[in-house]
Amino acid sequence: MERQTPQRDAIRSLFTPDGDPLSPQELLEQASRDVPKLSIATVYRTIRSLEELGEIVPVELPGEPARYELAGKDHHHHFVCESCGRVFDVDACPGNLANMTPDGFKLTRHDITLYGLCGQCA
Amino acid sequence: MERQTPQRDAIRSLFTPDGDPLSPQELLEQASRDVPKLSIATVYRTIRSLEELGEIVPVELPGEPARYELAGKDHHHHFVCESCGRVFDVDACPGNLANMTPDGFKLTRHDITLYGLCGQCA
DNA sequence: ATGGGTGCAAATTGTTTGCATTTTA
DNA sequence: TAAAATGCAAACAATTTGCACCCAT
């Protein structure tokens, strides 16, 4: 089983139900406040562990390193602010995209990323 | 200006109107048939040059390195086969996604990636 | 001949891994 | 005190860059 350690707890606590997806670097910076000499290797190992346990899921955005967020959220997508770079959850979804799928292809899932300006930057 | 060289020509000729997006590694492999000791650095430099000239555009898919395709195609999206890994152009688009956009945010563009099985793998 | 292009190797960035050392249970 | 977790540095993969050399113009 997974042991409880200050490092793991600090990283784990950064994932909140309404938090936006976090990158490994952001996790390192923020968790380092609690555990000063936290290493990036531990961040990556903890990410993988939490992912395998099904507690968090990766958020892969085009052209940038993966971020992670709490698992179990309803189906949703993401909005990337082209000004400040922050990533926001978007609950809406256009729904069935089967009509976009080429003939003979089988659709299993889809990713949608919106780009523009967030409320603060707009 | 850009000079005409065997390397550049070999890489440039791999971009065709109906071709699917190509990764730097694929460009290296395929162009190497014409120019045996082509280096990966030249591939990347040529990609950047063609991109700055507006001849090609990057195709950024979630979680994998960028690919490139001819510029000037109509607005479209991509389908990634989860079995063979190939990437296909998809001409359809659900259209207006403004209704997905959070209040106060300004939408400028969007990316949609479909996942599933291609015609051959299905 | 001269300035841009190329190859090769070294540098960068993001991520993973080996290993000796802590730490939790 | 034994198994698991951590830190550090080395290893990797993708991409970029420095530099000496080469080739279009």
XYZ file of N, CA, C and O in Angstrom, chain B:
488
model
N 17.070 35.179 -48.377
C 15.953 34.270 -48.691
C 16.372 32.814 -48.539
O 17.526 32.514 -48.320
N 15.408 31.927 -48.730
C 15.682 30.510 -48.545
C 16.265 29.898 -49.813
O 15.718 30.066 -50.895
N 17.320 29.203 -49.637
C 17.961 28.567 -50.791
C 17.355 27.205 -51.063
O 16.840 26.542 -50.173
N 17.488 26.812 -52.292
C 16.978 25.503 -52.691
C 18.074 24.473 -52.511
O 19.140 24.546 -53.108
N 17.822 23.493 -51.679
C 18.813 22.446 -51.426
C 18.099 21.103 -51.503
O 16.878 21.038 -51.354
N 18.866 20.048 -51.711
C 18.265 18.711 -51.768
C 17.513 18.375 -50.479
O 16.413 17.815 -50.530
N 18.101 18.752 -49.344
C 17.468 18.460 -48.053
C 16.107 19.141 -47.947
O 15.093 18.500 -47.663
N 16.136 20.457 -48.199
C 14.898 21.228 -48.089
C 13.834 20.710 -49.054
O 12.672 20.562 -48.691
N 14.247 20.439 -50.280
C 13.298 19.942 -51.285
C 12.693 18.608 -50.862
O 11.491 18.387 -51.016
N 13.550 17.727 -50.340
C 13.067 16.405 -49.943
C 12.031 16.514 -48.832
O 11.007 15.825 -48.844
N 12.295 17.392 -47.879
C 11.363 17.558 -46.760
C 10.071 18.223 -47.242
O 8.966 17.759 -46.964
N 10.262 19.291 -48.008
C 9.127 20.074 -48.501
C 8.163 19.215 -49.319
O 6.943 19.367 -49.223
N 8.714 18.307 -50.105
C 7.868 17.513 -50.996
C 7.008 16.498 -50.260
O 6.097 15.894 -50.837
N 7.296 16.296 -48.982
C 6.506 15.328 -48.215
C 5.162 15.899 -47.775
O 4.256 15.153 -47.389
N 5.041 17.212 -47.882
C 3.771 17.836 -47.504
C 2.877 17.925 -48.726
O 3.186 18.636 -49.680
N 1.786 17.157 -48.690
C 0.870 17.141 -49.829
C -0.532 17.535 -49.359
O -0.847 17.387 -48.169
N -1.355 18.028 -50.287
C -2.687 18.540 -49.924
C -3.549 17.522 -49.194
O -4.314 17.882 -48.309
N -3.417 16.261 -49.535
C -4.269 15.273 -48.890
C -3.495 14.370 -47.929
O -3.995 13.363 -47.473
N -2.265 14.784 -47.633
C -1.472 13.985 -46.702
C -1.861 14.263 -45.260
O -2.322 15.340 -44.933
N -1.673 13.274 -44.411
C -1.961 13.466 -43.005
C -0.763 14.118 -42.323
O 0.334 14.132 -42.877
N -0.974 14.666 -41.143
C 0.107 15.383 -40.447
C 1.308 14.481 -40.162
O 1.147 13.323 -39.805
N 2.499 15.034 -40.327
C 3.737 14.272 -40.144
C 4.559 14.797 -38.976
O 4.663 16.001 -38.765
N 5.174 13.869 -38.261
C 6.033 14.257 -37.145
C 7.450 14.477 -37.667
O 7.816 13.994 -38.739
N 8.275 15.200 -36.898
C 9.678 15.407 -37.292
C 10.373 14.077 -37.582
O 11.138 13.975 -38.545
N 10.121 13.070 -36.772
C 10.767 11.773 -36.993
C 10.325 11.138 -38.301
O 11.125 10.553 -39.028
N 9.034 11.250 -38.604
C 8.534 10.697 -39.861
C 9.144 11.431 -41.043
O 9.506 10.822 -42.054
N 9.271 12.741 -40.907
C 9.885 13.530 -41.978
C 11.326 13.093 -42.175
O 11.796 12.950 -43.309
N 12.042 12.872 -41.068
C 13.434 12.432 -41.161
C 13.537 11.098 -41.884
O 14.309 10.946 -42.830
N 12.723 10.146 -41.457
C 12.765 8.815 -42.068
C 12.470 8.861 -43.558
O 13.193 8.291 -44.375
N 11.373 9.539 -43.898
C 10.954 9.552 -45.293
C 11.875 10.373 -46.173
O 12.182 9.980 -47.301
N 12.342 11.504 -45.683
C 13.215 12.352 -46.506
C 14.609 11.739 -46.627
O 15.339 12.001 -47.589
N 14.969 10.902 -45.674
C 16.291 10.273 -45.701
C 16.447 9.314 -46.879
O 17.573 8.989 -47.275
N 15.337 8.857 -47.435
C 15.423 7.982 -48.602
C 16.058 8.724 -49.762
O 16.817 8.159 -50.546
N 15.759 10.033 -49.854
C 16.338 10.853 -50.919
C 17.703 11.419 -50.536
O 18.596 11.517 -51.358
N 17.817 11.798 -49.284
C 19.045 12.438 -48.813
C 19.553 11.653 -47.614
O 19.301 12.030 -46.470
N 20.282 10.595 -47.874
C 20.668 9.613 -46.847
C 21.179 10.173 -45.524
O 20.746 9.742 -44.471
N 22.106 11.136 -45.565
C 22.610 11.559 -44.257
C 21.990 12.849 -43.739
O 22.620 13.607 -42.998
N 20.747 13.011 -44.064
C 19.958 14.126 -43.525
C 19.968 14.074 -41.995
O 19.796 13.018 -41.406
N 20.176 15.213 -41.375
C 20.197 15.228 -39.909
C 18.879 15.758 -39.349
O 18.188 16.553 -39.976
N 18.571 15.311 -38.146
C 17.327 15.726 -37.499
C 17.322 17.233 -37.274
O 16.259 17.875 -37.299
N 18.498 17.829 -37.071
C 18.569 19.281 -36.861
C 18.076 20.013 -38.098
O 17.372 21.019 -38.001
N 18.438 19.511 -39.266
C 17.993 20.141 -40.511
C 16.481 19.996 -40.681
O 15.818 20.903 -41.168
N 15.955 18.854 -40.252
C 14.508 18.671 -40.318
C 13.826 19.740 -39.470
O 12.913 20.419 -39.927
N 14.289 19.916 -38.248
C 13.660 20.903 -37.371
C 13.833 22.320 -37.922
O 12.917 23.128 -37.861
N 15.013 22.616 -38.448
C 15.225 23.961 -38.997
C 14.344 24.206 -40.206
O 13.809 25.307 -40.392
N 14.180 23.194 -41.030
C 13.347 23.346 -42.222
C 11.873 23.487 -41.839
O 11.149 24.298 -42.414
N 11.465 22.709 -40.850
C 10.093 22.836 -40.358
C 9.846 24.272 -39.913
O 8.858 24.894 -40.286
N 10.751 24.815 -39.133
C 10.528 26.156 -38.622
C 10.478 27.178 -39.756
O 9.663 28.097 -39.762
N 11.380 26.992 -40.725
C 11.416 27.911 -41.858
C 10.108 27.864 -42.651
O 9.521 28.906 -42.973
N 9.653 26.651 -42.952
C 8.412 26.506 -43.728
C 7.215 27.043 -42.940
O 6.273 27.584 -43.512
N 7.297 26.902 -41.635
C 6.211 27.398 -40.795
C 6.189 28.923 -40.811
O 5.136 29.536 -40.928
N 7.397 29.532 -40.746
C 7.463 30.990 -40.761
C 7.039 31.554 -42.114
O 6.508 32.648 -42.211
N 7.273 30.781 -43.158
C 6.852 31.205 -44.495
C 5.361 30.989 -44.697
O 4.797 31.388 -45.714
N 4.741 30.305 -43.756
C 3.312 30.051 -43.875
C 2.968 28.907 -44.806
O 1.816 28.770 -45.218
N 3.951 28.068 -45.119
C 3.659 26.932 -46.005
C 3.087 25.750 -45.250
O 2.325 24.967 -45.800
N 3.481 25.594 -44.011
C 2.949 24.499 -43.194
C 2.461 25.049 -41.853
O 2.838 26.162 -41.468
N 1.640 24.271 -41.193
C 1.148 24.657 -39.867
C 1.321 23.489 -38.909
O 1.274 22.325 -39.322
N 1.548 23.802 -37.642
C 1.697 22.730 -36.651
C 0.347 22.112 -36.309
O -0.674 22.789 -36.311
N 0.353 20.830 -36.039
C -0.827 20.114 -35.561
C -0.442 19.579 -34.190
O 0.318 18.628 -34.087
N -0.949 20.219 -33.160
C -0.584 19.832 -31.793
C -1.650 18.912 -31.245
O -2.761 19.336 -30.985
N -1.295 17.657 -31.051
C -2.246 16.719 -30.485
C -1.908 16.498 -29.023
O -0.739 16.512 -28.639
N -2.929 16.305 -28.202
C -2.699 16.123 -26.768
C -1.736 14.979 -26.480
O -1.900 13.876 -27.002
N -0.722 15.266 -25.691
C 0.157 14.219 -25.212
C 1.162 13.646 -26.171
O 1.816 12.657 -25.876
N 1.311 14.247 -27.342
C 2.359 13.767 -28.233
C 3.018 14.922 -28.960
O 2.463 16.010 -29.019
N 4.248 14.696 -29.460
C 4.972 15.776 -30.123
C 4.220 16.328 -31.328
O 3.417 15.637 -31.953
N 4.464 17.570 -31.650
C 3.766 18.248 -32.738
C 4.012 17.566 -34.076
O 5.075 16.986 -34.321
N 3.010 17.608 -34.919
C 3.132 17.173 -36.297
C 2.908 18.402 -37.150
O 2.524 19.459 -36.661
N 3.088 18.249 -38.463
C 2.938 19.401 -39.358
C 2.212 18.987 -40.616
O 2.338 17.858 -41.081
N 1.447 19.926 -41.171
C 0.751 19.657 -42.424
C 0.707 20.930 -43.263
O 1.006 22.013 -42.758
N 0.357 20.787 -44.525
C 0.288 21.923 -45.425
C -0.672 22.968 -44.877
O -1.744 22.644 -44.387
N -0.299 24.221 -45.018
C -1.184 25.299 -44.604
C -2.251 25.504 -45.667
O -2.183 24.943 -46.759
N -3.253 26.283 -45.344
C -4.257 26.642 -46.338
C -5.419 25.690 -46.444
O -6.354 25.939 -47.210
N -5.385 24.611 -45.679
C -6.544 23.722 -45.705
C -7.704 24.435 -45.029
O -7.522 25.334 -44.221
N -8.922 23.996 -45.348
C -10.073 24.567 -44.668
C -10.022 24.147 -43.203
O -9.354 23.178 -42.842
N -10.771 24.854 -42.392
C -10.848 24.529 -40.973
C -11.221 23.052 -40.810
O -12.151 22.574 -41.435
N -10.441 22.350 -40.007
C -10.723 20.930 -39.820
C -10.133 20.461 -38.498
O -9.463 21.223 -37.803
N -10.394 19.188 -38.179
C -9.871 18.638 -36.935
C -9.151 17.326 -37.215
O -8.868 17.027 -38.368
N -8.860 16.556 -36.164
C -8.077 15.340 -36.365
C -8.626 14.149 -35.612
O -9.219 14.290 -34.546
N -8.400 12.994 -36.203
C -8.817 11.729 -35.603
C -7.556 10.904 -35.371
O -6.774 10.670 -36.300
N -7.352 10.463 -34.152
C -6.185 9.654 -33.814
C -6.617 8.213 -33.601
O -7.485 7.938 -32.775
N -6.019 7.305 -34.361
C -6.350 5.881 -34.186
C -5.594 5.356 -32.972
O -4.363 5.423 -32.913
N -6.344 4.838 -32.019
C -5.735 4.350 -30.781
C -5.023 3.019 -30.985
O -4.326 2.547 -30.100
N -5.211 2.418 -32.158
C -4.550 1.150 -32.420
C -3.250 1.355 -33.191
O -2.183 0.951 -32.753
N -3.321 2.018 -34.348
C -2.115 2.157 -35.174
C -1.433 3.503 -34.982
O -0.317 3.704 -35.462
N -2.076 4.434 -34.280
C -1.436 5.711 -34.012
C -1.489 6.722 -35.143
O -1.043 7.857 -34.984
N -2.034 6.322 -36.285
C -2.083 7.270 -37.389
C -3.058 8.411 -37.098
O -3.995 8.254 -36.321
N -2.797 9.531 -37.733
C -3.625 10.716 -37.533
C -4.301 11.072 -38.844
O -3.642 11.139 -39.886
N -5.611 11.281 -38.813
C -6.376 11.581 -40.021
C -7.035 12.948 -39.927
O -7.462 13.355 -38.843
N -7.122 13.625 -41.055
C -7.877 14.872 -41.085
C -9.367 14.559 -41.043
O -9.820 13.574 -41.626
N -10.111 15.410 -40.368
C -11.571 15.285 -40.295
C -12.140 16.640 -40.701
O -11.892 17.640 -40.024
N -12.872 16.664 -41.795
C -13.349 17.953 -42.284
C -14.502 18.537 -41.491
O -14.710 19.735 -41.468
N -15.265 17.688 -40.829
C -16.425 18.185 -40.090
C -16.035 18.970 -38.843
O -14.911 18.863 -38.348
N -16.976 19.759 -38.377
C -16.768 20.572 -37.174
C -18.134 20.912 -36.609
O -19.039 21.261 -37.367
N -18.328 20.775 -35.302
C -19.624 21.081 -34.709
C -19.976 22.562 -34.825
O -21.095 22.959 -34.507
N -19.022 23.369 -35.238
C -19.311 24.788 -35.463
C -19.222 25.625 -34.216
O -18.324 25.437 -33.404
N -20.158 26.504 -34.068
C -20.136 27.492 -32.995
C -20.045 26.888 -31.591
O -20.969 26.250 -31.125
N -18.926 27.118 -30.938
C -18.760 26.594 -29.583
C -18.859 27.709 -28.548
O -18.493 27.534 -27.393
N -19.346 28.846 -28.998
C -19.447 29.993 -28.088
C -20.327 29.662 -26.882
O -20.090 30.150 -25.782
N -21.316 28.812 -27.102
C -22.204 28.455 -25.998
C -21.516 27.593 -24.934
O -22.032 27.407 -23.850
N -20.334 27.069 -25.257
C -19.564 26.315 -24.273
C -18.699 27.241 -23.425
O -18.165 26.830 -22.403
N -18.506 28.447 -23.916
C -17.551 29.366 -23.299
C -18.101 29.997 -22.020
O -19.233 30.462 -22.000
N -17.305 29.985 -20.952
C -17.758 30.574 -19.684
C -18.091 32.059 -19.865
O -17.486 32.730 -20.699
N -19.015 32.542 -19.056
C -19.384 33.955 -19.108
C -18.176 34.852 -18.886
O -17.372 34.604 -17.989
N -18.088 35.892 -19.699
C -17.004 36.850 -19.524
C -15.721 36.431 -20.209
O -14.761 37.188 -20.267
N -15.670 35.202 -20.729
C -14.495 34.751 -21.455
C -14.689 35.059 -22.928
O -15.805 35.136 -23.424
N -13.554 35.222 -23.633
C -13.645 35.495 -25.061
C -13.011 34.341 -25.836
O -11.838 34.041 -25.668
N -13.808 33.696 -26.671
C -13.336 32.531 -27.424
C -12.723 32.960 -28.747
O -13.333 33.701 -29.510
N -11.506 32.492 -29.035
C -10.901 32.860 -30.315
C -10.731 31.661 -31.242
O -10.780 31.800 -32.448
N -10.532 30.485 -30.663
C -10.386 29.308 -31.519
C -10.584 28.045 -30.679
O -10.732 28.129 -29.454
N -10.561 26.912 -31.330
C -10.741 25.656 -30.605
C -10.037 24.526 -31.340
O -9.804 24.602 -32.547
N -9.692 23.510 -30.582
C -9.107 22.290 -31.138
C -9.996 21.130 -30.737
O -10.413 21.040 -29.585
N -10.273 20.240 -31.671
C -11.015 19.029 -31.341
C -10.207 17.830 -31.813
O -9.749 17.808 -32.957
N -9.997 16.881 -30.940
C -9.304 15.650 -31.315
C -10.215 14.475 -31.032
O -10.706 14.327 -29.914
N -10.458 13.678 -32.069
C -11.283 12.482 -31.907
C -10.366 11.280 -31.745
O -9.300 11.220 -32.375
N -10.776 10.332 -30.903
C -9.996 9.118 -30.696
C -10.874 7.907 -30.951
O -12.068 7.933 -30.683
N -10.254 6.853 -31.459
C -11.006 5.631 -31.717
C -10.219 4.731 -32.638
O -8.984 4.690 -32.567
N -10.935 4.009 -33.496
C -10.273 3.093 -34.415
C -10.496 3.545 -35.851
O -11.615 3.885 -36.234
N -9.430 3.536 -36.627
C -9.545 3.942 -38.023
C -10.181 2.821 -38.844
O -10.430 1.721 -38.332
N -10.435 3.091 -40.109
C -11.102 2.136 -40.973
C -10.428 0.775 -41.019
O -11.088 -0.269 -41.000
N -9.111 0.775 -41.058
C -8.376 -0.486 -41.153
C -8.370 -1.246 -39.826
O -8.438 -2.469 -39.803
N -8.265 -0.513 -38.745
C -8.154 -1.169 -37.432
C -9.522 -1.563 -36.857
O -9.594 -2.422 -35.970
N -10.574 -0.936 -37.358
C -11.917 -1.204 -36.790
C -12.406 -2.612 -37.156
O -11.908 -3.236 -38.057
